[in-house]
mmCIF file of C-alpha atoms and ligand atoms in Angstrom:
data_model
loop_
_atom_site.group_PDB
_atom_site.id
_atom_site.type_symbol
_atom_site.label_atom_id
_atom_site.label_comp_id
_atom_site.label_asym_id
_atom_site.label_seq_id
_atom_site.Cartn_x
_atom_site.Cartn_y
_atom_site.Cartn_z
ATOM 1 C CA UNK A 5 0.000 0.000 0.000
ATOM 2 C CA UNK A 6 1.468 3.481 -0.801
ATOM 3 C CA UNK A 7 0.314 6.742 0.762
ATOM 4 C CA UNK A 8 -0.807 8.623 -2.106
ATOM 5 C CA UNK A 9 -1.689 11.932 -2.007
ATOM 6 C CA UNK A 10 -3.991 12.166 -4.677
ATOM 7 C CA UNK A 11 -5.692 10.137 -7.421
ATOM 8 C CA UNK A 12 -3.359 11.722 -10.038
ATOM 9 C CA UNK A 13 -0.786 9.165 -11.527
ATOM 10 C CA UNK A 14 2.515 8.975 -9.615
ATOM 11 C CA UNK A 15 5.448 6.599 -9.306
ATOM 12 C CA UNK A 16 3.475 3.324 -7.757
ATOM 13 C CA UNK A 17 2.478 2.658 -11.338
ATOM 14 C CA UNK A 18 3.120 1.778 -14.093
ATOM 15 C CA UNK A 19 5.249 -0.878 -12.903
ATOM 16 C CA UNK A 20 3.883 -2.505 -9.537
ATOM 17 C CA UNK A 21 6.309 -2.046 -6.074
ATOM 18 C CA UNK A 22 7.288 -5.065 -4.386
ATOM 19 C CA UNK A 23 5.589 -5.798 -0.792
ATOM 20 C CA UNK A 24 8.198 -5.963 1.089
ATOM 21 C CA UNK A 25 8.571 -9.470 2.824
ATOM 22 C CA UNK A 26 9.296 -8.559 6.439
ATOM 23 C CA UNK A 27 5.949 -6.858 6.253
ATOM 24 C CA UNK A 28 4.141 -10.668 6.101
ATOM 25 C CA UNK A 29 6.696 -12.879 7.310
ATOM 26 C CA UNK A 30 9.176 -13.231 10.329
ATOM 27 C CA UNK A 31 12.169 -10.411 9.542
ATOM 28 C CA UNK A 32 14.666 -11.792 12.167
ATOM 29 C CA UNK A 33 14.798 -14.645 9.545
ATOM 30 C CA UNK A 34 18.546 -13.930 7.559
ATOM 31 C CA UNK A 35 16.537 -14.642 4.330
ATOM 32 C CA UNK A 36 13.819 -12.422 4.850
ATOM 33 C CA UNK A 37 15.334 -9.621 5.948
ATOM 34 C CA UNK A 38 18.128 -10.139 3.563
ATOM 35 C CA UNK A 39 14.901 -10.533 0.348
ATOM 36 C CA UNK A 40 13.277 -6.902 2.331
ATOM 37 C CA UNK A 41 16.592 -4.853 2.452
ATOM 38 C CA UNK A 42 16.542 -5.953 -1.752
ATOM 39 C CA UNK A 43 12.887 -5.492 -1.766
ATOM 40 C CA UNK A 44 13.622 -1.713 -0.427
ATOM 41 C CA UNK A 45 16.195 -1.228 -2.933
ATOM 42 C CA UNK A 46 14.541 -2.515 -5.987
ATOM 43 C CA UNK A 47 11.725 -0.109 -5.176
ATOM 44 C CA UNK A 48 13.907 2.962 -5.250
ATOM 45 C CA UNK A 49 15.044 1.828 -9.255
ATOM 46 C CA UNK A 50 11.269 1.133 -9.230
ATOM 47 C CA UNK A 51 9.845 4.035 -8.480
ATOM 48 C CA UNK A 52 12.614 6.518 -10.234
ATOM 49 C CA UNK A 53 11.700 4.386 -13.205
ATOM 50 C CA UNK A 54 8.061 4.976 -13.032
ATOM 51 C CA UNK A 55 9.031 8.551 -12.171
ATOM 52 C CA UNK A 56 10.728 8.632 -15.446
ATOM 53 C CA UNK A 57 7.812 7.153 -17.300
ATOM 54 C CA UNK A 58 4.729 9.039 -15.887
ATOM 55 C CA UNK A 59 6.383 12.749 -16.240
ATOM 56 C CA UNK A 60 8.919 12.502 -19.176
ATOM 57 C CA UNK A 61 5.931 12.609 -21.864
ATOM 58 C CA UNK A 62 4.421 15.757 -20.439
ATOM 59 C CA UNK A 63 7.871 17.678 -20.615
ATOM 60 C CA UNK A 64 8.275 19.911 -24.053
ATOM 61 C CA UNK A 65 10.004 19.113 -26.446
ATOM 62 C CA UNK A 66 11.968 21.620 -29.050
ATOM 63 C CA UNK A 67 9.052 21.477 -31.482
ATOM 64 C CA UNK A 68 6.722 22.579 -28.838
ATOM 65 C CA UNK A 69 5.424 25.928 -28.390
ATOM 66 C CA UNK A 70 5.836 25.586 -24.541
ATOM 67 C CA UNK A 71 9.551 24.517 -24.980
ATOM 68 C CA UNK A 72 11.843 25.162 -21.862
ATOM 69 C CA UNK A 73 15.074 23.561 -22.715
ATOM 70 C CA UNK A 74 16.002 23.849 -18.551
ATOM 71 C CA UNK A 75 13.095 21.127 -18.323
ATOM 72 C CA UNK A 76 14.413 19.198 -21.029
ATOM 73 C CA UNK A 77 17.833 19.378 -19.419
ATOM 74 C CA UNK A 78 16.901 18.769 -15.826
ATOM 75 C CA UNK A 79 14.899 15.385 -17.240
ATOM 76 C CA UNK A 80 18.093 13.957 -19.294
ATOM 77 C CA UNK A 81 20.139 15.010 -15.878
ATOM 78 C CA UNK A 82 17.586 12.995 -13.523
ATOM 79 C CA UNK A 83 17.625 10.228 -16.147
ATOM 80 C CA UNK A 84 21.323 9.790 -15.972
ATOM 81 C CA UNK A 85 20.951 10.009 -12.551
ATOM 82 C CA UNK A 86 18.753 6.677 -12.117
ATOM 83 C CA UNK A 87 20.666 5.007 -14.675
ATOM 84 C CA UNK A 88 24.142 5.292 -12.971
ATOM 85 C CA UNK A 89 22.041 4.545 -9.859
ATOM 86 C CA UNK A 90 20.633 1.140 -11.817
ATOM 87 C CA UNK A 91 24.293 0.368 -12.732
ATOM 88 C CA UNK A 92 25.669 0.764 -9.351
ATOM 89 C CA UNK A 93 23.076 -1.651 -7.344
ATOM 90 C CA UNK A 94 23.602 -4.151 -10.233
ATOM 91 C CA UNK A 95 27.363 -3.837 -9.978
ATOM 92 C CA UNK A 96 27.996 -4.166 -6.180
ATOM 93 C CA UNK A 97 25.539 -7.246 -6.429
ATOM 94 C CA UNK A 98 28.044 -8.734 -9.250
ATOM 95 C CA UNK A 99 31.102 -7.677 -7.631
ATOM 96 C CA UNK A 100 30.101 -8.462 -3.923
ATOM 97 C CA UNK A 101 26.600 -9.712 -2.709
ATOM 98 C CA UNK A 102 26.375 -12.550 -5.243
ATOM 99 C CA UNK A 103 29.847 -14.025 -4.876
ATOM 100 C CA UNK A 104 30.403 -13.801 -1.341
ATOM 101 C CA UNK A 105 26.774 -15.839 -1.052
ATOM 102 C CA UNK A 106 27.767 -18.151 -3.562
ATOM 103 C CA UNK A 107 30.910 -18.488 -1.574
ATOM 104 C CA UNK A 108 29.361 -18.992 1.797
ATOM 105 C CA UNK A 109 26.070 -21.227 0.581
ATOM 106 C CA UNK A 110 29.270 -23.434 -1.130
ATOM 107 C CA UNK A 111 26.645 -23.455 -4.664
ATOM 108 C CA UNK A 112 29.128 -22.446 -7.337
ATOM 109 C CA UNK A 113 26.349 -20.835 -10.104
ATOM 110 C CA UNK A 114 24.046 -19.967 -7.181
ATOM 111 C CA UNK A 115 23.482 -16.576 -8.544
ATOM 112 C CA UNK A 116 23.318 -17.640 -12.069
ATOM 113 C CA UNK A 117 19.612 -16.351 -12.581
ATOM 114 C CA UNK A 118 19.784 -13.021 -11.722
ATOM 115 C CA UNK A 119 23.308 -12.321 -13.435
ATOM 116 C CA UNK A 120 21.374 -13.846 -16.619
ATOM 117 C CA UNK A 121 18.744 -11.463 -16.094
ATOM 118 C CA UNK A 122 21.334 -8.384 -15.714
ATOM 119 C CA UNK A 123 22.575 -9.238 -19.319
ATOM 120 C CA UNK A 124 18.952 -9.049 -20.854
ATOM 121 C CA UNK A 125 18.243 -4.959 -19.493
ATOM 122 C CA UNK A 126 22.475 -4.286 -19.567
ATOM 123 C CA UNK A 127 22.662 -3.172 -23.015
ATOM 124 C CA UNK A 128 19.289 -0.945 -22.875
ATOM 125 C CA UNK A 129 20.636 0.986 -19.972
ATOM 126 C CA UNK A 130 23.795 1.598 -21.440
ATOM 127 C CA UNK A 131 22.254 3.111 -24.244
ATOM 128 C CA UNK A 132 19.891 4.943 -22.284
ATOM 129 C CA UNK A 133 22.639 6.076 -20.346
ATOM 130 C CA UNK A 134 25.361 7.384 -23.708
ATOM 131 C CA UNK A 135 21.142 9.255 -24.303
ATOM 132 C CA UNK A 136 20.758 11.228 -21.460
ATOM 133 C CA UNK A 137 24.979 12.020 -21.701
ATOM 134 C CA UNK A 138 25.065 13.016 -25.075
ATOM 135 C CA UNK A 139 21.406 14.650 -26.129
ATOM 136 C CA UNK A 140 21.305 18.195 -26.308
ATOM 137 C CA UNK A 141 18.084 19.661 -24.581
ATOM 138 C CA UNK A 142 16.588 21.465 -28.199
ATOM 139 C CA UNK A 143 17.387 17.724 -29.688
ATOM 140 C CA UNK A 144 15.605 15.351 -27.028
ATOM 141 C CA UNK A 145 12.400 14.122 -27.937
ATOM 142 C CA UNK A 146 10.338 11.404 -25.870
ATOM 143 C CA UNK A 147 8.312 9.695 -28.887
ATOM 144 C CA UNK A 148 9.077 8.554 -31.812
ATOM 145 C CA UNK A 149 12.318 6.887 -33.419
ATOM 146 C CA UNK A 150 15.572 6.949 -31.929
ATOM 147 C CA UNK A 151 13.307 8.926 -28.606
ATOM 148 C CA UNK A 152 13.682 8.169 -25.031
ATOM 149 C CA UNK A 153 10.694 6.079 -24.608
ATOM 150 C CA UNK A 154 11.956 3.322 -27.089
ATOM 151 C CA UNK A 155 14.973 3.279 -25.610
ATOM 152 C CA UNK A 156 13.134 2.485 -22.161
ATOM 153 C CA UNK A 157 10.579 0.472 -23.622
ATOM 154 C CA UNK A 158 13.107 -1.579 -24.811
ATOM 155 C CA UNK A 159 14.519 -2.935 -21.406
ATOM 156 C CA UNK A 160 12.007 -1.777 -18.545
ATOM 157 C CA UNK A 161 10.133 -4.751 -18.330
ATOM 158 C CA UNK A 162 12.810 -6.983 -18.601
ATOM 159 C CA UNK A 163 14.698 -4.810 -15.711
ATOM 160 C CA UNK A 164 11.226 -4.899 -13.866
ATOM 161 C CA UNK A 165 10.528 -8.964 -14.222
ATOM 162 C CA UNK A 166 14.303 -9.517 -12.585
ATOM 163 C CA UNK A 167 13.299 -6.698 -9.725
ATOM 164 C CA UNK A 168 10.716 -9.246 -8.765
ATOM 165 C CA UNK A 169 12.349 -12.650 -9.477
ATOM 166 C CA UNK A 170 15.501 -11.547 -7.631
ATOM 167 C CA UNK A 171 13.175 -10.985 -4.369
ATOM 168 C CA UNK A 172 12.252 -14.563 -4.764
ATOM 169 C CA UNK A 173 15.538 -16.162 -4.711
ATOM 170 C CA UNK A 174 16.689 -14.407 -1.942
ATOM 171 C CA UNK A 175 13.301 -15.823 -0.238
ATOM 172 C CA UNK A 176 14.277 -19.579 -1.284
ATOM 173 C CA UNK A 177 17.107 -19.278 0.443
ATOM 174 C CA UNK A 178 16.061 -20.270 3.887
ATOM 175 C CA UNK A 179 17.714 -23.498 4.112
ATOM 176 C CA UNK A 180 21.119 -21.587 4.343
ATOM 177 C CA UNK A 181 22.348 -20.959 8.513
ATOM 178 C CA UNK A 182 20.863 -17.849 8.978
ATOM 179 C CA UNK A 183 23.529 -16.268 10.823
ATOM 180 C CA UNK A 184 26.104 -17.062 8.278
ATOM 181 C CA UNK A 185 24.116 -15.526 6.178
ATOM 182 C CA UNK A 186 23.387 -12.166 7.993
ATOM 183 C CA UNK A 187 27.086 -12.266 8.061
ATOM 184 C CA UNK A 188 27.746 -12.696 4.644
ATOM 185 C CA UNK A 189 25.318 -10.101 3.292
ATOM 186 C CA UNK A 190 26.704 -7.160 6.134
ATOM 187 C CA UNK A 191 30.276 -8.524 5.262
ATOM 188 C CA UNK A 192 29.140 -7.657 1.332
ATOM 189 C CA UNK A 193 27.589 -3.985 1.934
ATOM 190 C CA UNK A 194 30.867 -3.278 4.168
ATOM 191 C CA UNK A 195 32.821 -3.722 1.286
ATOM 192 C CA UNK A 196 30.295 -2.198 -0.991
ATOM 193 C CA UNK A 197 29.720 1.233 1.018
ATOM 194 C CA UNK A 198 34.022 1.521 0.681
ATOM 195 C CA UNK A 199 33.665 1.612 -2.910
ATOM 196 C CA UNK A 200 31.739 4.992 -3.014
ATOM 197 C CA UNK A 201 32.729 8.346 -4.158
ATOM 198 C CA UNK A 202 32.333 11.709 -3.708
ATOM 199 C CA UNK A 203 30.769 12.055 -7.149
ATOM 200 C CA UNK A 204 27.645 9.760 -6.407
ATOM 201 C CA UNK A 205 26.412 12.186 -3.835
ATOM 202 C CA UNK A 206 25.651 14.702 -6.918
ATOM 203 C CA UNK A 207 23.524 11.953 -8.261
ATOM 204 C CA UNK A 208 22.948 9.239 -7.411
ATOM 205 C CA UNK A 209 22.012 9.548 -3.531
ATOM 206 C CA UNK A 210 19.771 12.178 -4.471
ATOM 207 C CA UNK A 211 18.111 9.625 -6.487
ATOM 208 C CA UNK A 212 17.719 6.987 -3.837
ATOM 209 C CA UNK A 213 16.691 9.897 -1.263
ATOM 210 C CA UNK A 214 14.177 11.360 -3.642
ATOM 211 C CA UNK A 215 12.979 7.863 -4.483
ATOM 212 C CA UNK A 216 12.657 5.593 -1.189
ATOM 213 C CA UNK A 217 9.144 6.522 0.466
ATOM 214 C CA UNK A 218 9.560 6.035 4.066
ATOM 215 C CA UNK A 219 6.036 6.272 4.456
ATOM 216 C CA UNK A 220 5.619 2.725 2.162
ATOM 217 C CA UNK A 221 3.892 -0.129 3.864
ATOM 218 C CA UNK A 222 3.280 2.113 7.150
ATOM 219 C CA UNK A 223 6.847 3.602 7.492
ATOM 220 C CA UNK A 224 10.645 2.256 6.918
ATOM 221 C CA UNK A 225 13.492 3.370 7.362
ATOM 222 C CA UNK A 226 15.581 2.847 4.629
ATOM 223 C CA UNK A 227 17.917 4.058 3.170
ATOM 224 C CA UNK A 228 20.129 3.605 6.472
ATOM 225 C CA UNK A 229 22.353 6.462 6.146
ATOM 226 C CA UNK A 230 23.469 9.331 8.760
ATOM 227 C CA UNK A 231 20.102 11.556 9.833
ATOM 228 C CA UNK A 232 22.208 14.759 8.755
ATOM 229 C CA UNK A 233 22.672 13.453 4.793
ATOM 230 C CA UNK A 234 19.288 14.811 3.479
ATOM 231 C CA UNK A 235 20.370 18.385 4.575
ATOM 232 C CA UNK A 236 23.908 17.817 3.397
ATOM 233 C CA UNK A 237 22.321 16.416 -0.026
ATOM 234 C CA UNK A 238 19.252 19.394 0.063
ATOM 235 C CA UNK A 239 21.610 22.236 0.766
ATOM 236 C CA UNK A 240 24.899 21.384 -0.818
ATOM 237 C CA UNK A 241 25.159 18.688 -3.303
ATOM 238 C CA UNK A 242 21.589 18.618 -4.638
ATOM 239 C CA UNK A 243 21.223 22.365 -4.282
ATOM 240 C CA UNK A 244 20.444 24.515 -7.483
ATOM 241 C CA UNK A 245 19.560 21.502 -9.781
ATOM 242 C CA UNK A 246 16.108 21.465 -11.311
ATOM 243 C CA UNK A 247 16.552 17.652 -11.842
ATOM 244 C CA UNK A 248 15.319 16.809 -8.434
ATOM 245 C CA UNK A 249 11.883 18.165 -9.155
ATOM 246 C CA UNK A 250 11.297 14.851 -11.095
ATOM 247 C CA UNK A 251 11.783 13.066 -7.447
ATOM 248 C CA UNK A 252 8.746 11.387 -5.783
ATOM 249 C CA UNK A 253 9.217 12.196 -2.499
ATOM 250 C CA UNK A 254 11.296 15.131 -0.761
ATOM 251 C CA UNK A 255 14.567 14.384 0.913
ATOM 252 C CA UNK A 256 13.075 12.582 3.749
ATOM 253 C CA UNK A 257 11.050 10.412 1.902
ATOM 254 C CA UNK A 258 7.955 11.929 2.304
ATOM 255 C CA UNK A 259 5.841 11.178 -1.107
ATOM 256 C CA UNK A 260 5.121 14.571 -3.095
ATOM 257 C CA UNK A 261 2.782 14.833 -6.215
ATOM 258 C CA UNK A 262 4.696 14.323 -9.257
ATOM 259 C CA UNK A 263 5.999 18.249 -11.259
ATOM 260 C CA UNK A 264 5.314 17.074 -14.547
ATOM 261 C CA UNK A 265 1.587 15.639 -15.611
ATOM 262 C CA UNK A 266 -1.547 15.442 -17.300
ATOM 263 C CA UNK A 267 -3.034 19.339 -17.959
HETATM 264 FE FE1 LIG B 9 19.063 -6.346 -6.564
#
């Protein structure tokens, strides 16, 4: 259930959040909370995603008599944003969550399935990602060939369908000792969280912060960071970029109505 504010469209649709799991079953089991710290994540891509999708058609483009270019440039920023954001949960997974479970469950190939499913959206988000790099603002256009939405109607669902199945493996995987894995997975985001740079708080934390409703399912609180980063992020590194308007929620994860929609 998401609080929405109104019945205008916003970014619960058009692709379906996950419920998360700890919300129906017992979250002090490794595998469930393990499958609802994913769940929480996937959501984020989710909702930027549907973000993307519900307000990109209603921004001007160069032909139109209500052109702005700064919206047309604030949209290809945001997009970039949640595609480096995409690329980065997919890539620590690869590089750290799905080997060191593979190494602790002793299943060589374990995490197979979802690294298959990676490979079937990896190529659209690249693409969508040299888009939103290269387009000018008088040159983007949203329909049409060679536009943005064929670009993300080319991968979405197949990005979407893994969101989902991923959820499910990590729920199969109660026959594993639970506190091995609890270990395993904290062991994986240590190592992940070192990777980070300064440059991702210009875009993509302001993506997960503008994307994770803590208000979902009756409140949450991811993503765990430090209570002072939304002001850091609001007043420094986000501050003076009209891409954040395309956000779902404000800083703290409070849902908003979406800037861009039907008249
Ligand atoms: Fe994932």
């Amino acid at each position: 259930m998401t609080t929405k504010l109104s019945a205008a469209p916003w970014a619960d649709g058009p692709f379906d959040l996950i419920t998360i799991p700890s919300n129906r079953l017992d979250g002090s089991l490794a595998h469930v909370y393990c499958a609802s710290e994913m769940a929480h994540s996937h959501n984020v891509i989710l909702r930027g995603l549907n973000a993307i999708l519900q307000q990109a058609p209603f921004v001007p483009v160069s032909t139109d008599d209500n052109f702005n270019s700064q919206d047309a440039k604030d949209l290809l920023f945001y997009v970039q944003s949640w595609a480096k954001m995409v690329n980065h949960h997919h890539w620590v997974e690869e590089s750290f969550i799905f080997p060191e479970i593979e190494k602790f469950a002793g299943r060589p190939g374990l995490m197979d399935t979802p690294k298959d499913e990676h490979a079937l959206f990896h190529d659209g988000l690249e693409k969508l990602l040299a888009y939103a790099l290269a387009t000018k603002p008088d040159e983007y256009r949203w329909s049409g060939p060679g536009g943005m939405k064929e670009i993300l109607d080319s991968f979405s669902k197949h990005l979407a369908d893994h969101l989902y199945a991923e959820i499910e493996l990590l729920l199969g995987m109660g026959d594993l000792d639970g506190a091995g894995l609890k270990r395993t997975w904290a062991q994986a985001e240590n190592l992940a969280k070192q990777t980070g740079n300064i440059s991702m708080l210009y875009d993509v934390f302001p993506t997960v912060l503008g994307c994770a409703d803590k208000t979902f399912e009756g409140g949450n609180e991811f993503p765990p960071l430090p209570w002072v980063m939304p002001y850091l992020i609001k007043y420094w590194f986000a501050a003076g970029n009209g891409a954040w308007r395309f956000n779902p929620c404000d800083w703290w994860g409070r849902p908003r109505p979406l800037a861009f929609g039907p008249p």
